[in-house]
Tab-separated table of C-alpha atoms in Angstrom:
chain	number	residue	atom	x	y	z
A	1	MET	CA	0.000	0.000	0.000
A	2	SER	CA	1.426	3.370	-0.981
A	3	ALA	CA	2.207	5.966	1.624
A	4	LEU	CA	-0.241	8.811	2.016
A	5	PRO	CA	0.715	12.453	1.453
A	6	ASP	CA	2.158	14.283	4.424
A	7	PRO	CA	-1.117	15.994	5.494
A	8	TYR	CA	-2.013	12.604	6.969
A	9	ALA	CA	1.075	12.635	9.150
A	10	GLN	CA	-0.084	12.732	12.735
A	11	GLY	CA	0.472	16.085	14.360
A	12	ALA	CA	1.434	17.835	11.141
A	13	ARG	CA	0.438	21.485	10.991
A	14	GLU	CA	-0.504	22.496	7.483
A	15	PRO	CA	0.126	26.070	6.391
A	16	ALA	CA	-2.965	27.911	5.229
A	17	GLN	CA	-1.456	28.697	1.837
A	18	ALA	CA	1.503	27.250	-0.015
A	19	PRO	CA	3.522	29.398	-2.413
A	20	GLY	CA	2.751	29.318	-6.091
A	21	ALA	CA	-0.244	30.068	-8.279
A	22	PRO	CA	-3.164	27.635	-8.599
A	23	ASP	CA	-3.343	25.478	-11.702
A	24	PRO	CA	-5.892	27.103	-14.077
A	25	ARG	CA	-7.069	23.622	-15.049
A	26	TYR	CA	-8.453	23.203	-11.521
A	27	ALA	CA	-9.309	26.752	-10.472
A	28	ASN	CA	-11.064	29.927	-11.495
A	29	ALA	CA	-11.840	33.167	-9.710
A	30	ASP	CA	-15.208	31.928	-8.410
A	31	LEU	CA	-13.720	28.806	-6.821
A	32	LEU	CA	-10.775	30.423	-5.034
A	33	PRO	CA	-11.099	31.573	-1.416
A	34	ALA	CA	-12.409	35.110	-1.652
A	35	GLY	CA	-13.211	38.016	0.633
A	36	SER	CA	-15.178	40.296	-1.672
A	37	GLY	CA	-18.446	41.932	-0.631
A	38	GLU	CA	-20.679	39.251	-2.143
A	39	PHE	CA	-19.135	36.677	0.178
A	40	ARG	CA	-19.767	38.643	3.369
A	41	TRP	CA	-23.067	37.099	4.357
A	42	HIS	CA	-24.449	37.532	7.880
A	43	TRP	CA	-26.805	35.438	9.968
A	44	TRP	CA	-29.853	37.380	8.790
A	45	ASP	CA	-28.978	36.592	5.163
A	46	PHE	CA	-28.988	32.858	5.932
A	47	ALA	CA	-32.212	33.210	7.923
A	48	ALA	CA	-33.881	35.001	5.001
A	49	VAL	CA	-33.000	32.211	2.580
A	50	TRP	CA	-34.053	29.578	5.103
A	51	VAL	CA	-37.485	31.176	5.624
A	52	CYS	CA	-38.258	30.631	1.943
A	53	VAL	CA	-36.693	27.164	1.886
A	54	SER	CA	-38.612	26.120	4.997
A	55	TRP	CA	-41.972	27.071	3.563
A	56	SER	CA	-41.308	25.245	0.307
A	57	LEU	CA	-40.086	22.099	2.073
A	58	ALA	CA	-43.065	22.177	4.437
A	59	HIS	CA	-45.331	22.179	1.390
A	60	LEU	CA	-43.550	19.190	-0.136
A	61	MET	CA	-43.389	17.196	3.090
A	62	LEU	CA	-46.988	17.730	4.114
A	63	SER	CA	-48.219	16.947	0.620
A	64	GLY	CA	-46.329	13.676	0.256
A	65	MET	CA	-45.480	12.280	3.688
A	66	PRO	CA	-46.602	8.637	3.993
A	67	GLY	CA	-49.210	7.981	6.679
A	68	GLN	CA	-50.042	11.653	7.038
A	69	ASP	CA	-53.678	10.890	7.875
A	70	ARG	CA	-52.558	8.904	10.946
A	71	PHE	CA	-50.175	11.366	12.614
A	72	SER	CA	-51.101	14.133	15.005
A	73	TRP	CA	-49.395	17.470	14.532
A	74	GLN	CA	-47.090	16.680	17.463
A	75	GLN	CA	-46.057	13.417	15.816
A	76	THR	CA	-45.448	15.147	12.483
A	77	LEU	CA	-43.234	17.741	14.156
A	78	LEU	CA	-41.302	14.982	15.934
A	79	ILE	CA	-40.681	13.085	12.692
A	80	CYS	CA	-39.538	16.198	10.841
A	81	GLY	CA	-37.425	17.320	13.804
A	82	ILE	CA	-35.555	14.014	13.867
A	83	ALA	CA	-35.035	14.249	10.094
A	84	GLN	CA	-33.597	17.756	10.514
A	85	LEU	CA	-31.167	16.650	13.200
A	86	LEU	CA	-30.057	13.632	11.159
A	87	VAL	CA	-29.234	15.778	8.145
A	88	LEU	CA	-28.237	19.191	9.492
A	89	LEU	CA	-25.686	17.990	12.063
A	90	PRO	CA	-23.302	16.295	9.585
A	91	SER	CA	-24.027	19.099	7.117
A	92	PHE	CA	-22.699	21.662	9.558
A	93	LEU	CA	-19.720	19.462	10.315
A	94	VAL	CA	-18.981	19.508	6.590
A	95	GLU	CA	-19.526	23.249	6.220
A	96	HIS	CA	-16.861	24.044	8.840
A	97	ALA	CA	-14.204	23.739	6.145
A	98	GLY	CA	-16.063	26.077	3.825
A	99	ASP	CA	-16.480	28.718	6.481
A	100	ARG	CA	-12.918	28.418	7.785
A	101	TYR	CA	-11.071	28.188	4.498
A	102	GLY	CA	-13.533	29.944	2.217
A	103	VAL	CA	-13.953	27.193	-0.371
A	104	PRO	CA	-17.210	25.838	-1.830
A	105	PHE	CA	-18.330	22.263	-1.222
A	106	ALA	CA	-17.056	20.837	-4.523
A	107	VAL	CA	-13.553	22.205	-3.871
A	108	PHE	CA	-13.500	20.941	-0.293
A	109	ALA	CA	-14.489	17.470	-1.551
A	110	ARG	CA	-11.115	17.323	-3.339
A	111	SER	CA	-9.398	16.802	0.009
A	112	ALA	CA	-11.047	13.371	0.321
A	113	PHE	CA	-11.766	12.284	-3.254
A	114	GLY	CA	-8.771	13.874	-4.979
A	115	ILE	CA	-8.499	16.826	-7.338
A	116	ARG	CA	-10.158	14.883	-10.140
A	117	GLY	CA	-12.121	12.413	-8.042
A	118	ALA	CA	-14.155	15.225	-6.468
A	119	ALA	CA	-16.087	15.291	-9.733
A	120	LEU	CA	-17.883	12.153	-8.482
A	121	PRO	CA	-19.755	13.777	-5.546
A	122	ALA	CA	-19.916	17.106	-7.369
A	123	MET	CA	-21.701	15.728	-10.425
A	124	LEU	CA	-23.984	13.606	-8.262
A	125	ARG	CA	-25.115	16.743	-6.491
A	126	PHE	CA	-25.244	18.616	-9.807
A	127	ALA	CA	-27.606	16.024	-11.302
A	128	SER	CA	-29.843	16.145	-8.236
A	129	ALA	CA	-29.917	19.953	-8.232
A	130	CYS	CA	-30.836	20.082	-11.936
A	131	VAL	CA	-33.733	17.662	-11.459
A	132	TRP	CA	-34.996	19.538	-8.397
A	133	PHE	CA	-34.696	22.841	-10.239
A	134	GLY	CA	-36.851	21.619	-13.104
A	135	PHE	CA	-39.455	19.983	-10.873
A	136	GLN	CA	-39.837	22.977	-8.588
A	137	ALA	CA	-39.947	25.496	-11.412
A	138	ASP	CA	-42.650	23.584	-13.285
A	139	LEU	CA	-44.748	22.873	-10.201
A	140	ALA	CA	-44.510	26.538	-9.228
A	141	VAL	CA	-45.704	27.652	-12.664
A	142	GLN	CA	-48.630	25.250	-12.513
A	143	GLY	CA	-49.425	26.521	-9.030
A	144	LEU	CA	-49.339	30.127	-10.177
A	145	MET	CA	-51.599	29.365	-13.127
A	146	LEU	CA	-53.979	27.475	-10.870
A	147	LEU	CA	-54.138	30.370	-8.432
A	148	ALA	CA	-54.738	32.860	-11.218
A	149	ALA	CA	-57.194	30.836	-13.303
A	150	GLY	CA	-58.972	28.828	-10.608
A	151	ASP	CA	-61.290	26.203	-12.014
A	152	ASP	CA	-60.459	27.331	-15.548
A	153	PHE	CA	-56.819	26.336	-15.085
A	154	TYR	CA	-56.869	23.473	-17.574
A	155	ASP	CA	-58.355	25.718	-20.254
A	156	PHE	CA	-55.079	27.655	-20.166
A	157	GLY	CA	-52.753	24.688	-20.376
A	158	GLY	CA	-51.201	26.035	-23.571
A	159	PHE	CA	-49.717	28.928	-21.644
A	160	LEU	CA	-47.693	26.676	-19.339
A	161	GLY	CA	-44.723	26.489	-21.718
A	162	PRO	CA	-44.208	30.253	-22.162
A	163	ALA	CA	-44.934	30.855	-18.462
A	164	PHE	CA	-42.296	28.262	-17.547
A	165	LEU	CA	-39.708	29.932	-19.784
A	166	VAL	CA	-40.439	33.328	-18.226
A	167	PHE	CA	-40.132	31.863	-14.733
A	168	VAL	CA	-36.783	30.250	-15.565
A	169	GLY	CA	-35.621	33.482	-17.181
A	170	VAL	CA	-36.316	35.451	-14.002
A	171	GLN	CA	-34.227	32.993	-11.999
A	172	LEU	CA	-31.353	33.228	-14.472
A	173	TRP	CA	-31.503	37.023	-14.346
A	174	ILE	CA	-31.091	36.912	-10.559
A	175	ILE	CA	-28.430	34.214	-10.358
A	176	THR	CA	-26.237	35.676	-13.110
A	177	THR	CA	-25.605	38.621	-10.796
A	178	GLY	CA	-23.718	36.154	-8.612
A	179	PRO	CA	-24.292	35.106	-4.979
A	180	SER	CA	-24.962	38.739	-4.074
A	181	GLY	CA	-28.094	38.610	-6.241
A	182	LEU	CA	-29.467	35.734	-4.185
A	183	ARG	CA	-28.690	37.581	-0.961
A	184	VAL	CA	-30.494	40.747	-2.059
A	185	PHE	CA	-33.512	38.834	-3.330
A	186	ALA	CA	-33.774	36.703	-0.175
A	187	ASN	CA	-33.675	39.756	2.065
A	188	LEU	CA	-36.603	41.193	0.089
A	189	ALA	CA	-38.523	37.927	-0.200
A	190	ALA	CA	-38.413	36.756	3.427
A	191	PRO	CA	-40.323	39.739	4.928
A	192	VAL	CA	-42.935	39.458	2.185
A	193	LEU	CA	-43.390	35.761	2.892
A	194	ILE	CA	-43.556	36.213	6.672
A	195	LEU	CA	-46.110	39.016	6.327
A	196	GLY	CA	-48.173	36.950	3.908
A	197	LEU	CA	-48.135	33.939	6.201
A	198	LEU	CA	-49.196	36.146	9.122
A	199	VAL	CA	-52.140	37.535	7.135
A	200	THR	CA	-53.091	34.013	6.078
A	201	TYR	CA	-52.870	32.705	9.626
A	202	LEU	CA	-55.090	35.498	10.937
A	203	ARG	CA	-57.584	34.806	8.166
A	204	VAL	CA	-57.698	31.136	9.156
A	205	TYR	CA	-58.052	32.068	12.818
A	206	VAL	CA	-60.967	34.448	12.255
A	207	TYR	CA	-62.769	32.432	9.580
A	208	PRO	CA	-61.877	28.791	10.300
A	209	GLU	CA	-63.214	25.915	8.227
A	210	GLY	CA	-61.700	23.316	10.506
A	211	PRO	CA	-59.454	22.881	13.568
A	212	MET	CA	-56.415	25.149	13.790
A	213	LEU	CA	-54.036	22.185	13.856
A	214	PRO	CA	-54.412	18.844	12.051
A	215	VAL	CA	-56.497	16.102	13.612
A	216	PRO	CA	-55.664	12.642	12.199
A	217	GLU	CA	-58.437	10.636	10.594
A	218	ARG	CA	-57.021	7.358	11.953
A	219	PRO	CA	-54.932	8.244	15.017
A	220	ILE	CA	-52.413	5.636	16.101
A	221	GLY	CA	-51.232	6.998	19.436
A	222	TRP	CA	-47.642	6.801	20.681
A	223	GLY	CA	-47.092	3.067	20.982
A	224	ALA	CA	-45.208	0.618	18.824
A	225	ASP	CA	-47.637	1.216	15.944
A	226	PHE	CA	-46.503	4.827	15.744
A	227	TRP	CA	-42.816	3.959	15.419
A	228	ARG	CA	-43.551	1.373	12.739
A	229	ALA	CA	-45.602	3.897	10.783
A	230	ALA	CA	-43.038	6.634	11.410
A	231	ALA	CA	-40.186	4.779	9.649
A	232	PRO	CA	-41.327	5.432	6.041
A	233	ALA	CA	-42.436	8.948	6.980
A	234	LEU	CA	-39.037	9.647	8.512
A	235	ALA	CA	-37.356	8.248	5.402
A	236	SER	CA	-39.446	10.553	3.202
A	237	ALA	CA	-38.666	13.616	5.332
A	238	THR	CA	-34.976	12.717	5.544
A	239	ALA	CA	-34.810	12.299	1.770
A	240	LEU	CA	-36.108	15.835	1.252
A	241	PHE	CA	-33.782	17.270	3.890
A	242	ALA	CA	-30.829	15.322	2.478
A	243	ALA	CA	-31.050	17.242	-0.781
A	244	VAL	CA	-30.899	20.452	1.257
A	245	GLY	CA	-28.218	19.176	3.639
A	246	LEU	CA	-25.442	19.105	1.053
A	247	THR	CA	-26.349	22.596	-0.181
A	248	VAL	CA	-25.864	24.137	3.277
A	249	PRO	CA	-22.040	24.155	2.931
A	250	ASP	CA	-22.201	26.245	-0.229
A	251	LEU	CA	-24.424	28.817	1.436
A	252	VAL	CA	-22.495	28.940	4.716
A	253	HIS	CA	-19.143	29.295	2.957
A	254	LEU	CA	-20.450	32.652	1.751
A	255	GLY	CA	-20.511	33.906	5.349
A	256	GLY	CA	-16.832	34.746	5.513
A	257	ALA	CA	-16.916	38.322	6.715
A	258	ARG	CA	-14.265	37.480	9.316
A	259	ARG	CA	-12.543	34.864	7.192
A	260	ARG	CA	-9.118	35.662	5.839
A	261	THR	CA	-7.604	34.150	2.765
A	262	GLU	CA	-4.706	32.839	4.828
A	263	GLY	CA	-7.002	30.158	6.152
A	264	THR	CA	-8.306	31.479	9.465
A	265	GLY	CA	-11.925	32.216	10.155
A	266	SER	CA	-14.735	32.245	12.604
A	267	GLY	CA	-15.749	28.611	12.111
A	268	PRO	CA	-19.354	27.483	12.435
A	269	ARG	CA	-21.435	28.667	15.324
A	270	PRO	CA	-23.818	26.186	16.918
A	271	GLY	CA	-26.424	28.940	17.022
A	272	VAL	CA	-26.642	28.961	13.231
A	273	ALA	CA	-27.750	25.321	13.097
A	274	GLY	CA	-30.195	25.956	15.927
A	275	LEU	CA	-31.554	29.020	14.158
A	276	LEU	CA	-32.156	27.118	10.930
A	277	ALA	CA	-33.839	24.236	12.779
A	278	LEU	CA	-36.013	26.703	14.725
A	279	VAL	CA	-37.055	28.527	11.570
A	280	MET	CA	-37.895	25.243	9.848
A	281	THR	CA	-39.933	23.975	12.805
A	282	GLY	CA	-41.796	27.248	13.124
A	283	MET	CA	-42.607	27.367	9.429
A	284	LEU	CA	-43.752	23.757	9.476
A	285	LEU	CA	-46.088	24.384	12.410
A	286	TYR	CA	-47.309	27.545	10.726
A	287	THR	CA	-48.040	25.716	7.488
A	288	MET	CA	-49.802	22.891	9.304
A	289	ALA	CA	-52.121	25.436	10.877
A	290	LEU	CA	-52.852	26.975	7.496
A	291	ILE	CA	-53.596	23.579	6.003
A	292	SER	CA	-55.911	22.405	8.738
A	293	GLY	CA	-57.676	25.667	9.387
A	294	SER	CA	-58.528	26.138	5.735
A	295	GLY	CA	-59.924	22.684	5.048
A	296	TYR	CA	-56.884	21.657	3.035
A	297	GLU	CA	-56.560	18.164	1.585
A	298	ALA	CA	-53.093	16.809	0.844
A	299	GLY	CA	-52.103	17.033	-2.792
A	300	SER	CA	-54.955	19.343	-3.798
A	301	GLY	CA	-52.891	22.353	-4.810
A	302	PRO	CA	-50.972	25.336	-3.440
A	303	LEU	CA	-51.509	25.567	0.290
A	304	VAL	CA	-52.452	29.215	0.552
A	305	ARG	CA	-55.175	28.967	-2.088
A	306	HIS	CA	-57.458	27.243	0.396
A	307	ALA	CA	-56.965	29.813	3.131
A	308	LEU	CA	-57.084	32.971	0.998
A	309	GLY	CA	-59.494	32.062	-1.779
A	310	ASP	CA	-62.427	34.111	-0.433
A	311	MET	CA	-60.432	37.028	0.942
A	312	PRO	CA	-60.301	40.267	-1.082
A	313	GLY	CA	-56.884	40.369	-2.710
A	314	GLY	CA	-56.198	36.871	-1.407
A	315	THR	CA	-55.371	35.393	-4.803
A	316	LEU	CA	-52.781	38.076	-5.513
A	317	LEU	CA	-51.187	37.537	-2.105
A	318	ALA	CA	-51.102	33.787	-2.660
A	319	VAL	CA	-49.429	34.255	-6.053
A	320	VAL	CA	-46.777	36.557	-4.585
A	321	MET	CA	-46.056	34.150	-1.709
A	322	LEU	CA	-45.696	31.142	-3.964
A	323	LEU	CA	-43.571	33.120	-6.424
A	324	VAL	CA	-41.023	34.516	-3.950
A	325	ALA	CA	-40.752	31.283	-1.933
A	326	THR	CA	-40.115	29.113	-4.988
A	327	LEU	CA	-37.724	31.574	-6.605
A	328	CYS	CA	-35.607	31.880	-3.464
A	329	THR	CA	-35.637	28.143	-2.778
A	330	ASN	CA	-34.752	27.196	-6.334
A	331	LEU	CA	-31.915	29.700	-6.431
A	332	GLY	CA	-30.449	29.010	-2.997
A	333	MET	CA	-30.866	25.250	-2.862
A	334	ASN	CA	-30.448	24.250	-6.501
A	335	LEU	CA	-28.784	26.718	-8.842
A	336	VAL	CA	-26.071	27.876	-6.421
A	337	SER	CA	-24.896	24.353	-5.639
A	338	ALA	CA	-25.231	23.192	-9.251
A	339	ALA	CA	-23.207	26.160	-10.493
A	340	TYR	CA	-20.354	25.519	-8.066
A	341	ASP	CA	-20.383	21.790	-8.823
A	342	LEU	CA	-20.184	22.156	-12.584
A	343	SER	CA	-17.679	25.007	-12.429
A	344	SER	CA	-15.459	22.968	-10.095
A	345	THR	CA	-15.542	20.012	-12.507
A	346	VAL	CA	-14.604	22.073	-15.590
A	347	PRO	CA	-13.194	25.287	-14.080
A	348	SER	CA	-11.292	26.313	-17.191
A	349	LEU	CA	-14.491	26.198	-19.281
A	350	LEU	CA	-17.230	27.525	-16.997
A	351	ARG	CA	-17.371	29.972	-14.143
A	352	PHE	CA	-20.225	30.326	-11.666
A	353	ARG	CA	-22.620	32.306	-13.857
A	354	GLY	CA	-22.150	30.215	-16.982
A	355	ALA	CA	-22.494	26.987	-15.005
A	356	ALA	CA	-25.753	28.261	-13.470
A	357	VAL	CA	-27.184	28.855	-16.941
A	358	VAL	CA	-26.191	25.341	-18.063
A	359	ALA	CA	-27.767	23.818	-14.940
A	360	ALA	CA	-31.016	25.700	-15.517
A	361	LEU	CA	-31.187	24.573	-19.140
A	362	ILE	CA	-30.557	20.934	-18.203
A	363	GLY	CA	-33.163	21.030	-15.445
A	364	SER	CA	-35.673	22.609	-17.815
A	365	ALA	CA	-34.997	19.927	-20.434
A	366	VAL	CA	-35.537	17.160	-17.869
A	367	VAL	CA	-38.917	18.469	-16.776
A	368	TRP	CA	-39.907	19.117	-20.389
A	369	GLN	CA	-39.490	15.403	-21.100
A	370	THR	CA	-41.855	14.486	-18.253
A	371	ARG	CA	-44.426	17.211	-18.915
A	372	ASP	CA	-46.563	15.097	-21.241
A	373	THR	CA	-46.982	12.317	-18.688
A	374	GLY	CA	-47.755	14.692	-15.801
A	375	ASP	CA	-45.689	12.424	-13.549
A	376	TYR	CA	-43.323	14.278	-11.218
A	377	PRO	CA	-41.529	11.615	-9.158
A	378	VAL	CA	-40.023	14.125	-6.713
A	379	VAL	CA	-40.248	11.935	-3.618
A	380	GLU	CA	-39.078	8.844	-5.534
A	381	TRP	CA	-36.084	10.744	-6.894
A	382	ALA	CA	-35.236	12.052	-3.421
A	383	ASP	CA	-35.483	8.553	-1.944
A	384	THR	CA	-33.056	7.251	-4.563
A	385	VAL	CA	-30.325	9.865	-4.179
A	386	GLU	CA	-30.552	10.355	-0.391
A	387	GLY	CA	-28.397	7.288	0.275
A	388	PHE	CA	-25.613	8.633	-1.926
A	389	PHE	CA	-25.823	11.990	-0.167
A	390	GLY	CA	-25.331	10.126	3.103
A	391	THR	CA	-22.216	8.417	1.761
A	392	VAL	CA	-20.685	11.731	0.680
A	393	SER	CA	-21.460	13.356	4.041
A	394	GLY	CA	-19.960	10.413	5.933
A	395	ILE	CA	-16.730	10.460	3.925
A	396	LEU	CA	-16.254	14.221	4.206
A	397	VAL	CA	-16.992	14.309	7.939
A	398	ALA	CA	-14.471	11.503	8.511
A	399	GLU	CA	-11.903	13.149	6.244
A	400	TYR	CA	-12.088	16.589	7.802
A	401	TRP	CA	-12.662	15.821	11.487
A	402	VAL	CA	-10.976	12.441	12.019
A	403	VAL	CA	-8.207	12.335	9.420
A	404	ARG	CA	-7.307	16.002	8.929
A	405	ARG	CA	-8.305	17.257	12.386
A	406	THR	CA	-9.810	20.331	10.634
A	407	ARG	CA	-6.466	21.307	9.055
A	408	LEU	CA	-6.274	21.741	5.293
A	409	ARG	CA	-3.867	23.172	2.743
A	410	PRO	CA	-6.231	25.370	0.721
A	411	ALA	CA	-3.704	26.146	-2.015
A	412	GLU	CA	-3.122	22.417	-2.604
A	413	LEU	CA	-6.812	21.982	-3.465
A	414	TYR	CA	-6.118	23.702	-6.796
A	415	ARG	CA	-2.829	22.064	-7.759
A	416	ARG	CA	-1.766	18.980	-9.671
A	417	GLY	CA	0.745	16.758	-7.915
A	418	GLY	CA	0.119	18.251	-4.480
A	419	ALA	CA	-1.141	16.845	-1.212
A	420	TYR	CA	-4.582	16.010	-2.626
A	421	TRP	CA	-3.502	14.555	-5.947
A	422	TYR	CA	-3.319	10.965	-4.602
A	423	ALA	CA	-3.095	8.581	-7.593
A	424	GLY	CA	-3.752	10.429	-10.835
A	425	GLY	CA	-6.073	12.838	-9.043
A	426	TRP	CA	-8.210	10.104	-7.448
A	427	ASN	CA	-8.289	8.729	-3.906
A	428	TRP	CA	-9.360	5.115	-4.274
A	429	ARG	CA	-10.191	4.870	-0.555
A	430	ALA	CA	-12.909	7.496	-0.885
A	431	VAL	CA	-14.259	5.912	-4.070
A	432	ALA	CA	-14.373	2.452	-2.452
A	433	ALA	CA	-16.165	3.816	0.603
A	434	PHE	CA	-18.596	5.725	-1.613
A	435	LEU	CA	-19.476	2.636	-3.658
A	436	ALA	CA	-19.790	0.322	-0.652
A	437	GLY	CA	-22.034	2.695	1.259
A	438	GLY	CA	-24.022	3.591	-1.850
A	439	VAL	CA	-24.808	-0.030	-2.698
A	440	LEU	CA	-26.089	-0.715	0.804
A	441	ALA	CA	-28.007	2.554	0.951
A	442	VAL	CA	-29.845	2.452	-2.388
A	443	GLY	CA	-29.563	-1.164	-3.517
A	444	GLY	CA	-32.972	-1.949	-2.005
A	445	ALA	CA	-34.707	1.276	-3.086
A	446	GLY	CA	-37.764	1.427	-5.318
A	447	GLU	CA	-40.675	-0.820	-6.110
A	448	ASP	CA	-38.431	-3.200	-8.053
A	449	PRO	CA	-35.043	-2.847	-6.300
A	450	PRO	CA	-31.898	-4.109	-8.029
A	451	LEU	CA	-30.878	-5.920	-4.816
A	452	PRO	CA	-34.129	-7.037	-3.139
A	453	PHE	CA	-32.389	-8.470	-0.073
A	454	LEU	CA	-31.346	-4.903	0.820
A	455	ALA	CA	-34.942	-3.644	0.818
A	456	PRO	CA	-35.129	-3.550	4.676
A	457	LEU	CA	-32.414	-0.875	4.601
A	458	ASP	CA	-34.319	1.358	2.205
A	459	ASP	CA	-36.099	3.361	4.914
A	460	TYR	CA	-32.748	4.191	6.478
A	461	GLY	CA	-30.706	4.749	3.302
A	462	TRP	CA	-29.244	8.114	4.260
A	463	LEU	CA	-28.121	6.908	7.692
A	464	VAL	CA	-26.757	3.637	6.271
A	465	GLY	CA	-24.709	5.526	3.696
A	466	LEU	CA	-23.407	7.961	6.305
A	467	VAL	CA	-22.280	5.302	8.790
A	468	VAL	CA	-20.942	2.691	6.359
A	469	SER	CA	-19.028	5.054	4.083
A	470	GLY	CA	-17.716	7.199	6.912
A	471	GLY	CA	-16.609	4.162	8.907
A	472	LEU	CA	-14.999	2.400	5.953
A	473	TYR	CA	-13.156	5.524	4.816
A	474	THR	CA	-11.836	6.122	8.321
A	475	THR	CA	-10.657	2.512	8.627
A	476	LEU	CA	-8.900	2.469	5.250
A	477	THR	CA	-7.240	5.826	5.782
A	478	LEU	CA	-6.020	5.224	9.331
A	479	ARG	CA	-4.614	1.848	8.302
A	480	ALA	CA	-2.754	3.566	5.457
A	481	ARG	CA	-1.457	6.156	7.896
A	482	ALA	CA	-0.185	3.412	10.238
A	483	THR	CA	1.463	1.617	7.315
A	484	ALA	CA	3.162	4.819	6.176
A	485	ALA	CA	4.390	5.566	9.702
A	486	ALA	CA	5.771	2.023	10.073
A	487	ALA	CA	7.540	2.251	6.723
A	488	ALA	CA	9.081	5.589	7.679
A	489	ALA	CA	10.253	4.199	11.018
A	490	ALA	CA	11.815	1.172	9.305
A	491	GLY	CA	13.595	3.440	6.849
A	492	ASP	CA	15.070	5.487	9.674
């Protein structure tokens, strides 16, 4: 077994930057650690984006969660809270490197997978982001048309194509201004959304058509039956959060107001994770009240339509809320991560803005192919990729916290033949751990799984991928470190 590069040497203290310019084949201005104004995000910028993301995710979860008619609102909050903790904790462990060293997720992944091998997790996340972008954009357009046209919606089906193109064009106009465009838009969108939700909540409270919080049709209590029913619901919620979990590092790495390019920084604050979880929980509870108090039925359309339909100006408010929430979510959770991923894979060809345009076009093409069938397998897609997201999170957490002890050589992340070049730009240990964890995590997924004997693991795919890949990568790497140390001692 070949010796590992010296960053694995126990007790080594890596310098923040090594001399020499980055290789242009593996770097561009958008990928390098930067301290310009668009990177100086504050906690309120993250909170603004998360308000919009939370509302959109609450809509998706409450529309598609298995067994929803059996859970009380307390049980639903518990399930979603556990899913948040499962996903956000390792996500914030991963984002520490981005905040400290100022690099996006796809660049940080090079430390574990290699300069070239990082394309594996990057393009996996890129593919997921493109699909989510297309699904959310198309569903938002249909929701807007439904709100505007009401029962005559299907008479205007021919306008869906042009409306979709306009909606995508607005997102491209915002994102091509760079990360600062997302920040400005989120800070404008979040107050509008909060005010709209407050008006909607008051409307439901004064003119209720049902209980203020959901009452299950077939309650199951808190015994063993609940935990059996909660497993697929938890898997569904975790799958949706998993897609968000690996986008958190790209957003948090923008918060480098106190970060310096020499590699020091503030590091993550536990309060940020708590703030995001609190905002998500509050929005979820808020949305549940809107659903129940307005006589909402799961899967019947945009949530606010049912609460605001009879209120003067209610339709316009509902349209604005759906528009700003979906725009902000699609930009922050999909296009930003996809742009960094693609730019990191081909940095000499595409920078952030160009990569964002390519991602939007690919996502639009994907949804265009499924438009005729009307089948949007969002939850199924999330269930399939969540296991792979768990494997990536497990490997990166092990790499950064166990192997590197939070010390990186940022300059080496952009250089051929350096500390993260491994063998031809690939670290076979990370690839082996990724494949092993991925097979166990997703091999039993779907109605007709490729490996049926792994079907019992399907409900826990994200956690299986996290534990197996992280554990295997740690074992392989520490053994290689011990072998290298023994070889060095024998040579002396």
